[in-house]
Every structure is written in structure tokens, then in C-alpha cells.
XYZ file of C-alpha atoms in Angstrom:
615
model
C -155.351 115.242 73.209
C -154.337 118.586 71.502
C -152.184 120.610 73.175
C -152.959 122.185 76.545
C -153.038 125.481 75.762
C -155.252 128.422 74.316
C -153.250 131.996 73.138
C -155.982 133.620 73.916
C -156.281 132.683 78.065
C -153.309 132.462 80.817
C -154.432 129.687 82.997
C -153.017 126.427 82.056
C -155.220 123.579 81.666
C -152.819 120.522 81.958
C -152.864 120.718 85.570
C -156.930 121.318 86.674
C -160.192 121.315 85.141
C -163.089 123.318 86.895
C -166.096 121.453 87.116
C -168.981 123.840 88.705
C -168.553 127.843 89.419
C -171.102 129.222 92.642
C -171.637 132.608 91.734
C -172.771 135.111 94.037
C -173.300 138.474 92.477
C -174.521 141.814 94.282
C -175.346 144.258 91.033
C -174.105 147.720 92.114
C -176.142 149.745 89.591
C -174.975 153.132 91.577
C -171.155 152.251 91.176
C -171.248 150.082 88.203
C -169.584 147.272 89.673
C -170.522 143.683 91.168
C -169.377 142.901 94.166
C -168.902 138.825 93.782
C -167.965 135.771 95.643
C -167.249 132.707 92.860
C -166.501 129.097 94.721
C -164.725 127.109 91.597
C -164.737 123.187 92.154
C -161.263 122.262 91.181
C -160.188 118.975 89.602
C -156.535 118.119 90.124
C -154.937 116.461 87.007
C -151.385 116.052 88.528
C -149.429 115.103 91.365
C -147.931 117.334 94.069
C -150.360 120.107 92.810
C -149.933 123.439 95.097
C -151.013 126.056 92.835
C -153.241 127.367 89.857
C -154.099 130.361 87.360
C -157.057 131.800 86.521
C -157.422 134.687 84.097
C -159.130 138.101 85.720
C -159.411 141.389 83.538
C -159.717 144.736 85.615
C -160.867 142.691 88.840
C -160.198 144.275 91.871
C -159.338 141.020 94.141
C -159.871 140.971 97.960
C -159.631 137.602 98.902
C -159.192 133.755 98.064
C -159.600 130.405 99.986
C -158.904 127.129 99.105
C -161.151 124.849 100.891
C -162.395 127.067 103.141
C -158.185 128.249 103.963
C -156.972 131.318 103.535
C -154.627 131.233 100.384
C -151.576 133.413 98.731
C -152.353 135.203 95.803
C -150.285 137.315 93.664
C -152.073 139.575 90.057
C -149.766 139.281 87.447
C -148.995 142.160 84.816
C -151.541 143.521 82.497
C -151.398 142.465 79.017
C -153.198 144.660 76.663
C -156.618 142.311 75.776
C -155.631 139.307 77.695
C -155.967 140.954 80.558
C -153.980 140.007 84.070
C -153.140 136.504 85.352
C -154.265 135.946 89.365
C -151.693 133.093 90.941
C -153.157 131.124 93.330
C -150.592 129.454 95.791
C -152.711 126.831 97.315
C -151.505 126.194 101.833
C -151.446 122.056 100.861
C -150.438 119.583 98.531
C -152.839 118.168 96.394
C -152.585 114.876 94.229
C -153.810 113.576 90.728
C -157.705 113.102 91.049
C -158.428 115.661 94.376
C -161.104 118.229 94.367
C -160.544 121.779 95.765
C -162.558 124.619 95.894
C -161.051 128.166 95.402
C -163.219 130.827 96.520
C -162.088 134.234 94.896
C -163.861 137.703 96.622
C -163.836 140.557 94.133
C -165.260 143.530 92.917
C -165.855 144.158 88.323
C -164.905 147.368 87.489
C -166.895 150.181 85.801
C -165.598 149.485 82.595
C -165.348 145.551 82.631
C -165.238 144.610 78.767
C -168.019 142.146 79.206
C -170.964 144.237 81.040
C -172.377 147.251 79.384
C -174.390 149.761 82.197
C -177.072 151.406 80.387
C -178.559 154.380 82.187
C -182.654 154.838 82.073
C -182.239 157.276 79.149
C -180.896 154.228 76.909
C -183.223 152.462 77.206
C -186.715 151.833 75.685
C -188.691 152.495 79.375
C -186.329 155.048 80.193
C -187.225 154.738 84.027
C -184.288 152.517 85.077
C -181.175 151.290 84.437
C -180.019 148.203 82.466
C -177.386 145.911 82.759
C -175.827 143.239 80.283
C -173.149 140.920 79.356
C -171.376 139.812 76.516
C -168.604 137.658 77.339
C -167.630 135.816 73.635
C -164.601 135.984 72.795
C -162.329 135.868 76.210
C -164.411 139.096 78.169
C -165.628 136.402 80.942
C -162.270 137.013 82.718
C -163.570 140.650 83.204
C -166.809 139.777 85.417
C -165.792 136.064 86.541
C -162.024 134.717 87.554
C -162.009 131.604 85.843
C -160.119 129.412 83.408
C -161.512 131.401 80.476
C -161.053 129.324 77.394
C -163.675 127.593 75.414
C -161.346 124.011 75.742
C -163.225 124.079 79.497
C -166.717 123.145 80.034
C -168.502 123.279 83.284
C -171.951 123.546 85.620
C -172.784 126.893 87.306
C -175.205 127.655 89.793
C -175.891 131.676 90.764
C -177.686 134.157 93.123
C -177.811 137.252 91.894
C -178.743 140.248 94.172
C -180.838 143.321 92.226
C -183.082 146.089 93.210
C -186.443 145.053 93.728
C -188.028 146.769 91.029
C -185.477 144.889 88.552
C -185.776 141.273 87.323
C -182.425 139.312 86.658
C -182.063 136.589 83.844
C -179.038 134.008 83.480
C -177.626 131.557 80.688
C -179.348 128.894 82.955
C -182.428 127.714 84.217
C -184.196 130.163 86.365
C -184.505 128.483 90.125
C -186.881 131.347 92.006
C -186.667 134.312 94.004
C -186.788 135.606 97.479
C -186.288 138.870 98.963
C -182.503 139.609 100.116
C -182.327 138.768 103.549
C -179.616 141.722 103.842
C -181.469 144.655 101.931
C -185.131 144.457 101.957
C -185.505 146.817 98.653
C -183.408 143.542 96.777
C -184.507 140.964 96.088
C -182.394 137.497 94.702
C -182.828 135.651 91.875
C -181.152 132.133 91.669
C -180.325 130.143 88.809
C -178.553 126.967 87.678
C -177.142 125.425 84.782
C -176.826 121.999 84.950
C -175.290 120.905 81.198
C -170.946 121.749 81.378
C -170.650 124.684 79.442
C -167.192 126.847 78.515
C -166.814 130.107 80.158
C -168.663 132.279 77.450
C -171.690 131.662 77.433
C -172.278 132.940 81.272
C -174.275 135.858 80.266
C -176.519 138.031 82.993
C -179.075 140.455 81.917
C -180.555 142.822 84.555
C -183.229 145.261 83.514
C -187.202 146.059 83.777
C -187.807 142.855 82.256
C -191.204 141.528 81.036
C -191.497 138.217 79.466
C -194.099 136.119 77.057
C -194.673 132.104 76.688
C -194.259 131.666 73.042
C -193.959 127.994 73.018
C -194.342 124.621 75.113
C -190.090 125.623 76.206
C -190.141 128.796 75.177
C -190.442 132.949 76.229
C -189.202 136.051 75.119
C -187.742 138.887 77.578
C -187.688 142.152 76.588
C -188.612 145.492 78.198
C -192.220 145.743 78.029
C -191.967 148.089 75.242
C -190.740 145.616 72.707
C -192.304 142.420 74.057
C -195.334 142.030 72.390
C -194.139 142.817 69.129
C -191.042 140.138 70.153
C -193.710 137.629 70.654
C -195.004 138.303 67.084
C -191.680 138.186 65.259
C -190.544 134.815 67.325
C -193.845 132.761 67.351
C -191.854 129.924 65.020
C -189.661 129.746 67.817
C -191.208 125.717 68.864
C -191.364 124.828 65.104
C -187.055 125.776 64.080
C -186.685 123.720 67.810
C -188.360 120.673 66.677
C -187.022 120.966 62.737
C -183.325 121.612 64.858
C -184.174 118.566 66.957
C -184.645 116.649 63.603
C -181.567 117.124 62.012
C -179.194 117.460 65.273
C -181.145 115.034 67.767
C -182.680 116.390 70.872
C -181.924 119.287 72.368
C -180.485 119.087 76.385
C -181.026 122.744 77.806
C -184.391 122.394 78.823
C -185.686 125.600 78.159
C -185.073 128.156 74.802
C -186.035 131.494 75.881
C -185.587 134.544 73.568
C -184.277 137.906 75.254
C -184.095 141.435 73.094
C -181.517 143.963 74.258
C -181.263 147.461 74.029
C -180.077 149.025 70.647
C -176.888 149.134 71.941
C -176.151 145.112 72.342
C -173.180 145.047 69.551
C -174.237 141.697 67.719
C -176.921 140.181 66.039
C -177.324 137.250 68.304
C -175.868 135.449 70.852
C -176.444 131.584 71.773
C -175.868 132.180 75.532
C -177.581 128.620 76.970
C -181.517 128.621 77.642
C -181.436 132.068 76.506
C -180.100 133.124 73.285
C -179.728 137.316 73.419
C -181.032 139.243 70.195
C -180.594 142.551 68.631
C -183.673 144.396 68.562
C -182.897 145.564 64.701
C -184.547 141.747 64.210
C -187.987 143.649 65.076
C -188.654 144.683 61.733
C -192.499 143.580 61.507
C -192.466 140.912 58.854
C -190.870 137.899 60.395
C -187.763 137.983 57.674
C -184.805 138.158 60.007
C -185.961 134.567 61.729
C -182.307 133.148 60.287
C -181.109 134.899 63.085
C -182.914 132.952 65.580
C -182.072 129.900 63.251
C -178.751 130.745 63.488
C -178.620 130.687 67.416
C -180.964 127.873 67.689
C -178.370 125.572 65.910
C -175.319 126.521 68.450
C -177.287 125.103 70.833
C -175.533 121.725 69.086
C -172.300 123.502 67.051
C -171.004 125.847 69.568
C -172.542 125.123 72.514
C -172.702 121.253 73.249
C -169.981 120.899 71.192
C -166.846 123.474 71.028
C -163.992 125.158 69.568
C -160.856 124.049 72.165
C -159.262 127.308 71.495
C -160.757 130.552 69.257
C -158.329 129.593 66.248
C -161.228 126.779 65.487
C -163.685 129.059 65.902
C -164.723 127.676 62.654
C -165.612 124.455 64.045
C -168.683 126.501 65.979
C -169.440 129.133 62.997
C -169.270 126.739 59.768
C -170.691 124.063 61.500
C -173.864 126.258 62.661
C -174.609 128.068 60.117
C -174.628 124.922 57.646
C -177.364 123.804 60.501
C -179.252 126.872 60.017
C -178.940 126.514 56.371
C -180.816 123.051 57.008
C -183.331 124.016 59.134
C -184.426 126.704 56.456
C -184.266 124.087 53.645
C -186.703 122.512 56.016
C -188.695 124.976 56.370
C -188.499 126.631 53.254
C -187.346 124.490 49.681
C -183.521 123.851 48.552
C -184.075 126.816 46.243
C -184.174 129.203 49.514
C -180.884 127.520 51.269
C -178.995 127.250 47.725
C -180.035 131.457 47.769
C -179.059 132.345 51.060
C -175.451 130.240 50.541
C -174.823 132.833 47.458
C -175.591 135.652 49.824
C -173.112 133.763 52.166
C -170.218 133.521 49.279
C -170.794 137.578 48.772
C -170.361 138.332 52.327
C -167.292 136.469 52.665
C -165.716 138.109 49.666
C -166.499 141.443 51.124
C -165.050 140.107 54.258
C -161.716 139.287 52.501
C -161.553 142.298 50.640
C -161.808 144.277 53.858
C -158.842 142.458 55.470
C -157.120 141.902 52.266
C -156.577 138.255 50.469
C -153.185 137.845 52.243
C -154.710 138.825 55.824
C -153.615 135.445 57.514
C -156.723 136.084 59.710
C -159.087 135.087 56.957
C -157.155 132.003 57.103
C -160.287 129.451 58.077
C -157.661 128.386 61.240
C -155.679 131.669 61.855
C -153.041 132.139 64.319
C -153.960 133.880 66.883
C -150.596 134.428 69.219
C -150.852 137.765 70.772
C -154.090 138.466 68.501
C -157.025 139.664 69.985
C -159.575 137.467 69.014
C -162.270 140.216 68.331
C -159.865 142.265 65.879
C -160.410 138.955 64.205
C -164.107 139.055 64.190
C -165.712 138.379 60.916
C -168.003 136.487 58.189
C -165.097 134.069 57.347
C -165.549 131.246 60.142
C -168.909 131.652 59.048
C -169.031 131.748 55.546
C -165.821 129.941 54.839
C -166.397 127.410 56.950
C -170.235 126.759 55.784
C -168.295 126.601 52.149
C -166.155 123.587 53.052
C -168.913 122.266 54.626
C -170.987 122.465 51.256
C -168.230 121.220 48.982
C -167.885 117.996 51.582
C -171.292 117.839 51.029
C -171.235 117.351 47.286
C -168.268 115.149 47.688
C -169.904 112.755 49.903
C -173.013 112.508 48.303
C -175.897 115.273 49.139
C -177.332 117.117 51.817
C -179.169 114.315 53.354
C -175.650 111.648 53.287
C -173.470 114.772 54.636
C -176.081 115.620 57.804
C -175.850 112.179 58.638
C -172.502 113.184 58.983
C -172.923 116.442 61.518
C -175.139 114.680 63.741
C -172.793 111.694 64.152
C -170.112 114.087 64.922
C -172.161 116.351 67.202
C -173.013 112.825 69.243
C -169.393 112.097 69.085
C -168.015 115.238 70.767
C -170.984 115.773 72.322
C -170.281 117.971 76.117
C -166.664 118.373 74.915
C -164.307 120.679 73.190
C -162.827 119.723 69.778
C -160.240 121.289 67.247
C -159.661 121.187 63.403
C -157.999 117.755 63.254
C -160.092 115.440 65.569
C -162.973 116.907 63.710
C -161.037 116.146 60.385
C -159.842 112.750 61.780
C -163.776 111.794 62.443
C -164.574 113.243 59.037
C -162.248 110.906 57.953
C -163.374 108.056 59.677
C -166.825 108.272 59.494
C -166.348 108.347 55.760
C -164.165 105.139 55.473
C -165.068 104.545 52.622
C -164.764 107.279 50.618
C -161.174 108.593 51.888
C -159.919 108.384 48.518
C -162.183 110.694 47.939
C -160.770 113.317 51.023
C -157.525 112.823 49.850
C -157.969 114.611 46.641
C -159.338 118.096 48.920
C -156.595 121.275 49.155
C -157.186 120.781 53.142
C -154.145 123.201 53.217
C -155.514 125.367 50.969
C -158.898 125.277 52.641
C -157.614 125.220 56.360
C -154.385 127.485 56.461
C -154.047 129.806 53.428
C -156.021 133.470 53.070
C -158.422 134.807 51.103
C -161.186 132.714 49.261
C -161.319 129.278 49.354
C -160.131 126.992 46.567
C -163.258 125.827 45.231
C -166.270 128.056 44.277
C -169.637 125.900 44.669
C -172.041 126.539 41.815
C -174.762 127.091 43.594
C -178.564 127.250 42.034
C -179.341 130.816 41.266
C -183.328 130.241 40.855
C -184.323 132.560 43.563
C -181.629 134.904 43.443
C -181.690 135.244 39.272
C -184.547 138.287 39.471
C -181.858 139.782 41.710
C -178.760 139.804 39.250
C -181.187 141.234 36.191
C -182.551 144.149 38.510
C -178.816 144.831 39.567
C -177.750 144.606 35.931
C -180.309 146.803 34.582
C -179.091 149.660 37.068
C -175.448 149.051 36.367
C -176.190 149.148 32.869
C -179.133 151.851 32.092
C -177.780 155.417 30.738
C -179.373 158.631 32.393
C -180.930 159.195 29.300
C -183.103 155.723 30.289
C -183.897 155.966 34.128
C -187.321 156.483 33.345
C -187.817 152.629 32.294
C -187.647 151.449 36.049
C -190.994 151.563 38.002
C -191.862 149.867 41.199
C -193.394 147.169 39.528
C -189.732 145.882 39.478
C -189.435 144.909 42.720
C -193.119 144.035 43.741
C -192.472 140.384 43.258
C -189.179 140.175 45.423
C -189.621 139.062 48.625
C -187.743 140.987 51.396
C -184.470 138.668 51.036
C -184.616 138.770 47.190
C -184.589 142.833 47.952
C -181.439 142.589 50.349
C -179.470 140.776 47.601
C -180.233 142.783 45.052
C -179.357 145.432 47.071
C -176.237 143.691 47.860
C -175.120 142.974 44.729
C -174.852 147.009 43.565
C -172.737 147.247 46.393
C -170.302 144.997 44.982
C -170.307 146.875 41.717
C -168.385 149.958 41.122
C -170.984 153.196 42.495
C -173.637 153.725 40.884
C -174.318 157.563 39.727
C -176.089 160.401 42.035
C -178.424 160.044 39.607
C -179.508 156.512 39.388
C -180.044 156.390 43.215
C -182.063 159.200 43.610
C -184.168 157.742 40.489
C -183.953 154.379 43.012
C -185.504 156.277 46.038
C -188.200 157.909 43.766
C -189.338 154.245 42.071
C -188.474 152.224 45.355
C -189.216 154.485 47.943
C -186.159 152.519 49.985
C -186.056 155.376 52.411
C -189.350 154.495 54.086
C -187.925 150.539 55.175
C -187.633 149.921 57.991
C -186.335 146.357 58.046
C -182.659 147.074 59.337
C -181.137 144.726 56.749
C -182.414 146.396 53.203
C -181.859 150.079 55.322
C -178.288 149.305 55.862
C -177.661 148.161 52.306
C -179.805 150.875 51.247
C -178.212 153.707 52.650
C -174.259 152.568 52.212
C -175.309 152.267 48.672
C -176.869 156.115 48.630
C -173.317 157.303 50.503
C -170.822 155.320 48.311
C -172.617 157.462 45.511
C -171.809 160.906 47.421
C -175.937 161.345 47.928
C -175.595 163.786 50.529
C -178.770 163.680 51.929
C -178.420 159.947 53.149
C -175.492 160.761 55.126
C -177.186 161.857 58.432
C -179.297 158.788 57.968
C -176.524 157.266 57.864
C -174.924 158.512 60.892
C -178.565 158.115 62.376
C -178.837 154.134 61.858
C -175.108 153.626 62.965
C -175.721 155.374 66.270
C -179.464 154.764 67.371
C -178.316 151.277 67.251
C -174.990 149.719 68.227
C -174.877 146.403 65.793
C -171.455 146.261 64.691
C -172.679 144.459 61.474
C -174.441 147.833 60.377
C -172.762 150.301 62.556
C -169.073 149.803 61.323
C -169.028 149.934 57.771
C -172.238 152.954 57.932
C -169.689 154.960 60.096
C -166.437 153.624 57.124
C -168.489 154.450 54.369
C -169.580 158.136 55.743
C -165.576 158.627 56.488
C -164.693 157.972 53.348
C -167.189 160.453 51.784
C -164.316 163.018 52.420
C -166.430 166.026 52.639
C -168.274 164.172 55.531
C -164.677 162.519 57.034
C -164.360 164.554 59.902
C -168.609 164.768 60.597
C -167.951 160.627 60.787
C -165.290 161.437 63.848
C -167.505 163.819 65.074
C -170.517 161.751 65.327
C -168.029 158.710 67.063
C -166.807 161.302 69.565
C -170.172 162.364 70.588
C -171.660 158.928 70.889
C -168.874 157.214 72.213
C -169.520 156.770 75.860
C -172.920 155.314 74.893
C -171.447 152.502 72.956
C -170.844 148.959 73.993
C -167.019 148.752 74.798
C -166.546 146.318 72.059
C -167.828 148.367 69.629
C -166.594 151.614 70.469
C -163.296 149.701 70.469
C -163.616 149.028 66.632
C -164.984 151.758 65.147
C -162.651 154.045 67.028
C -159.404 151.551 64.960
C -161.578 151.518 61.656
C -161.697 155.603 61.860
C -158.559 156.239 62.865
C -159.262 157.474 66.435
C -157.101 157.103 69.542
C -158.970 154.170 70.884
C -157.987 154.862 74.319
C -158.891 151.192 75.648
C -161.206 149.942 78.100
C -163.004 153.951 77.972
């Protein structure tokens, strides 16, 4: 076994192991706080065992228990992400192999990292309030006290009190409702989750809810403003399950429900069990963003039933899934399509490293994250670095077919469990006995623990995105003089990802002139898109060229949505327009408070503001 311990988390798991949390939540949307009970079952792993830590972030702590007696606790001090450390001095002596359950009493406060309150006004109803988590990286601490690292996995069950007009939905299996025996305008929703699961992925979502069956396993929550048009965009939902199920082997949650947040929800997805959480910017109309729901589909094998032991492997989760994803669209789509959407992967990735710069130890593929807080680490390279290893392996060891062969073993293997970098290299090794001379001749150092890009640069099959690199070429190229040669005939044959990389690729290039984008806008008409993906590119390109004009649309798309993939570098690219610097600033300051934490967080660092923490 690894070592027993995680940077990122304070309680120590050499000693115990929870096995089940029993949540009991009262949602205070008045106060913005939940006033909680959690019963952790204990397992003791040593001998004269009289005490435990669990991590807590801003919890205001009334009591504990330990089997029922009343126990000594003592908060640590605050650290400045990993929040506080809550000793637990147990009144017995336990030994190797005991059970105990700790029963913490506490209150969240108003500006717990993991829960965002929405009043009615942000949202799409705007009759009530909204409530939702996000607990990935190590923001559980701030809503649960538990040991919050990914290396433990366990069951929860939960009743959660709301007002009756609200519905409540869980990372678990919904288990019914009644009316709240102590408040007859509440009413208490109950779930369970009975597959081990790391501290994470408890998500809650409380809201005016409506839902949709979109499959045999499958519906999507939303407000009722977005739900139809949710059903629409995720009717392949049963079809990527069963192509999933294919390549990965059956899937154990039970049910795969779909839930679009608010604007404001700060990524594009999030694999929380039984009911994956998606931006509404995937609601363009024309069913292109369904990599997203790809994406999330596959952690419900990379990430979820198998998982990083601490965030430095985060890899392990990222690379692994989106190679999965890759799969499934291969699947559903040709080679051509995954080969294209791997070069988009490469791009993103170098635009990653060039942000943190190619000595940044944190685009090592297994950074070090001592006193790092794992969401200043954030970014396409356990992704996209990690899908590349993946890919060369896969040439290696003999195609795509020979190397998934490969992930499903693996994901059988460690299957329920937590894993790092070597056992997953060890059982690369292994399963490929006969080929190690082979694995011997790979840079793993050079892969695993040195920045920037990796060593090796997969030539991948440029069919699809070929129309893509002439269109880009042609603008980069073409005088003033000749603007009038481009028509929109150019880009009636690309399909809507063919657009984005195009797109993608004049941002890489140096900008192009005020002219040539206008001209763009007048062939193109790029303005009236509304798919979030070519918008973004769109208008980053327009602002990198000074176009004036785009920058309150800029400013527009990075605050009427809070997607920190489009919202951070539209608000970077406005600031460093420096006529429009301080307008950026302004904007932030004026939006601010309706931001997700997290995101506010980051944009406040990336534009130089006094990010005045936990605001």
C-alpha cells in the first residue's frame, strides 16, 4: 500500500477507514446554512485506538458522540484552503477491527466553499431560491466532517429537510418523501447510495426542480424552464450508457440521471454518482456538446469506481476518462472523429502549458501538491496529458482495440478502490508481460514528473480537421487588399466541431488584423451563435484583435454564465485589452457576489484583485 497520506486532507488514514456517513441535513435557505447531524461508521485499523481526525472547513461544531457517548473535541487552526482539523478524543479504547460511530452536530456556514445559495433572481424561474454543491477537489470538508480524501470510499444514506415547495436531489438513489414531522411546510427527501464512494462526489441540489424520463435508467432535472429542451439535447443519453457498458463492462449505480444548473455552476460537468451535474451552456440546440455527457458518463468507471488515492494522480481519473470518452465517440462516430477531437485535445493542452509556463511543475502529469491548493492546479493537463500517454501506450501495445482490453482489465482490477501512478503502472506492466521490453524503452520520467509537453507528439490523422488548418491559413495569410475572396460558402460544409477548431487554431496564431475579423463577422455572421463553444472562441478571437465592439459581449458571456472554462480567459483577454483593463475589474467587482466561490476565487488571482477568500 502507498503511503497513508493525502497533502491535500488532515485526517490520517492509517488508523480508521469510514465505511457509511448518515446524513441528516435541515436546508436553512433564510440563513444560508444547514444545520446537520452526520453518524460516520468507523473502522478501527489499530490497536489501543482512542482518537481520530476528520477535516471540517468553516463548520461551526456543537457536538460529537462516539457510540452514542458524549466525546472531547478540540478545532484545530485554520489553514488557508485546507481548512481546520476537528480532534476527536474518543471516552474508550478501541482495538484493531472495532466499529464506532462518531456522530458530529454542526451548522455550514454562509460561505461554505462547496454550496453556492442562489437567490430567486438567479435563477431561470426566478420565484425561489436554489441551492447547490460542488465538492471536487477537497470542498466536502466545508458541508460534511469527514475524512475528505479521494484514497476513502464509502456508502451514504441521507434525509434532507426542504421547504415544501422545493424538491431535493442527491449523488444517490432517491428513497421517497414524507412530510417533516417537525415543520409541516417541509417536507424530507431520503436517499441512499449503496456503491463506496470517496468524499466528493456527495453533491445535493435543492431547487424548483422538474424532471423528464429520457431513458430505461435515465432523467434529466432542471428547472422547468430548461427541461424540455434538456430532454432534447440528452435523448442519446441510453445509447453512450450501453456503448460505455461495452467498452468498460456494466455499469453499478443503478440509475444515470442528468441535472442542469444554473448559469452560475463553475464547470462543465460533474460525475457526481446517479446524477452527473451539467452546465447549462451544453443547451445549445444542436446536440454538439454530447462529449460532455460522454465525458461524465465514462467516470462513472475512471473516477468514480475507480480513484485517484490522493489529487496528485488526478490523472489516473482525467486521462483515463477522457481516453473512454474518446472511445465511446469512435463508437459512435468513425476513428476519423476521435483521431480529430485528440488534435483538439493536444491544442488545449499546449495552451494550458503556455498559461502556466513549460517549467510550471504543476503541469507535471503527477505534480506535487504540498501546501498547493488543488484547484489553483486546475487544468486541461490531467486531461489532455494524460489521454496522450494513454494514446502513445496505445500504439505501443498494438491499437485501440489491444489497449481497451487493457482499461477494462484494470478498471475490474481496482474496481471500488483507490489507486495511484505506480500500482496503475505496475498493472500496466503486468498485464503486458509480454511486451515489457517494450515499456522499458518509454521516458516514464519524462512523461510522469517533468513540465510542459510531453515527450512524444502522436501524429494523429488530420482527415477531419484538414478543412480546418486551410480556412485558418487562408486568414493568416490573405492581405487586406484580398478579404473579399472569403464568402460563407467556406464554412457551410464544417460541421459545428470542424468550426470550433478552426476557430481555435487562429487563436493560436499571432492576432489577426481589426480588419480581417470584422470581414469574418460580415462572411460568417459568428456573432449570431449561440453554441457557447464557437461564441467563446469567437469572441476572444474579436478582443485579442482590439475589436472594440466585442468587448461588452465579452464581458456579457463571462458573467451571464459562470463556466470557468469560458469565463476566465473572456475576463484575461478583456484585461489585457488595456484600454478595457480596468472595465475587466469593474465588471468582476460588480458581479462578484453572484459568482460561485470557486470561481470568483480565480478570476479575482488571474486579474490581479484582492481575492479576499471565502467572500
Amino acid at each position: 500500500m502507498a503511503s497513508a497520506t493525502d497533502p491535500c486532507s488532515f485526517s490520517s488514514f492509517s488508523k480508521c477507514v469510514t465505511k457509511h456517513l448518515n446524513l441528516t441535513y435541515h436546508v436553512d435557505f433564510d440563513s444560508h446554512v444547514i444545520k446537520a447531524k452526520v453518524a460516520l461508521t468507523v473502522e478501527v485499523l489499530v490497536d489501543n485506538f482512542t482518537s481520530l481526525t476528520l477535516d471540517t472547513k468553516d463548520l461551526k461544531v456543537s457536538k460529537v458522540t462516539a457510540n452514542g457517548q458524549a466525546a472531547k473535541f478540540t478545532l484545530g487552526p485554520k489553514h488557508s484552503f485546507m481548512g481546520t482539523p476537528l480532534e476527536i478524543t474518543l471516552p474508550f479504547d478501541l482495538s484493531r477491527g472495532q466499529h464506532v460511530i462518531v456522530e458530529v452536530t454542526y451548522e455550514t456556514a454562509p460561505s461554505a466553499s462547496a454550496l453556492q445559495w442562489l437567490t430567486p433572481e438567479q435563477t431561470a424561474g426566478k420565484k425561489h431560491p436554489y441551492l447547490f454543491s460542488q465538492c471536487q477537489a477537497t470542498h466536502c470538508r466545508s458541508m460534511v466532517p469527514c475524512q475528505d480524501t479521494p484514497a476513502m470510499k464509502h456508502t451514504y444514506y441521507a434525509q434532507v429537510s426542504v421547504p415544501k415547495e422545493l424538491v431535493a436531489v442527491m449523488s444517490a438513489v432517491r428513497d421517497g418523501q414524507e412530510p417533516d414531522p417537525q415543520d409541516s411546510s417541509r417536507v424530507i427527501y431520503r436517499f441512499r447510495q449503496p456503491v463506496p464512494m470517496p468524499s466528493y462526489l456527495i453533491a445535493i441540489v435543492v431547487g424548483a426542480l422538474e424532471s423528464r424520463e429520457i431513458g430505461p435508467r435515465s432523467r434529466v432535472w432542471s428547472e422547468k424552464e430548461f427541461v424540455d429542451k434538456a430532454a432534447f439535447e440528452f435523448s442519446e443519453t441510453e445509447t453512450m450508457l450501453k456503448t460505455a457498458e461495452d467498452l468498460a463492462g456494466p455499469y453499478v449505480w443503478g440509475q444515470y440521471d442528468i441535472l442542469v444548473l444554473p448559469p452560475s455552476f463553475p464547470y462543465g460537468g460533474m460525475e457526481n454518482p446517479c446524477l452527473t451535474f451539467a452546465t447549462p451552456t451544453l443547451l445549445a440546440g444542436d446536440r454538439s456538446l454530447s462529449n460532455v455527457i460522454a465525458h461524465e458518463i465514462s467516470h462513472s468507471w475512471t473516477g468514480n469506481l475507480v480513484t485517484n488515492k490522493t489529487w496528485e494522480h488526478f490523472w489516473l481519473n482525467e486521462g483515463h476518462t477522457v481516453y473512454l470518452e474518446r472511445m465511446i465517440g469512435r463508437s459512435m462516430e468513425s476513428e476519423q472523429f476521435r483521431q480529430f477531437k485528440a488534435m483538439g485535445g493536444w491544442k488545449d493542452l499546449q495552451e494550458s502549458v503556455n498559461t502556466f509556463g513549460a517549467n510550471n511543475p504543476l503541469t507535471n502529469l503527477v505534480p506535487n501538491l504540498n501546501e498547493v491548493d488543488p484547484d489553483d492546479a486546475f487544468s486541461s493537463v490531467p486531461y489532455e496529458k494524460g489521454f496522450a500517454l494513454l494514446y502513445h501506450l496505445e500504439e505501443l501495445m498494438g491499437g485501440p482495440e489491444v489497449f481497451m482490453g487493457f482499461v477494462k482489465s484494470y478498471i475490474q482490477m481496482f474496481a471500488y478502490s483507490s489507486v495511484t501512478t505506480e500500482e496503475w503502472k505496475k498493472y500496466l506492466f503486468t498485464y503486458f508481460k509480454n511486451k515489457v521490453d517494450i515499456l522499458n524503452k518509454v521516458d516514464w520520467n519524462a512523461w510522469m514528473h517533468t513540465p510542459g509537453m510531453p515527450p512524444v507528439k502522436p501524429q494523429y490523422d488530420t482527415t477531419m480537421a484538414d478543412a480546418c488548418i486551410a480556412l485558418c491559413k487562408r486568414w493568416v495569410k490573405t492581405k487586406e487588399g484580398d478579404l473579399g475572396n472569403f464568402s460563407e460558402v467556406d464554412v457551410k460544409t464544417l460541421s459545428t466541431h470542424q468550426l470550433i477548431e478552426f476557430l481555435s487554431l487562429l487563436l493560436q496564431e499571432e492576432p489577426l488584423p481589426l480588419s480581417h475579423v470584422k470581414k469574418m463577422q460580415e462572411v460568417y455572421r459568428l456573432n449570431a451563435f449561440n453554441n457557447a463553444e464557437i461564441r467563446f472562441r469567437w469572441l476572444r478571437l474579436c478582443v485579442k484583435s482590439k475589436w472594440e465592439d466585442a468587448v461588452p459581449m465579452a464581458l456579457k458571456m463571462a458573467t451571464e454564465q459562470g463556466r470557468m472554462k469560458f469565463t476566465r480567459p473572456l475576463f484575461k483577454e478583456v484585461y489585457n485589452f488595456d484600454k478595457y483593463r480596468e472595465e475587466a475589474v469593474r465588471v468582476f467587482i460588480a458581479h462578484r457576489a453572484a459568482m460561485h466561490p470557486v470561481t470568483s476565487n480565480l478570476v479575482a488571482k488571474d486579474l490581479k484583485v484582492d481575492t479576499g477568500k471565502s467572500t
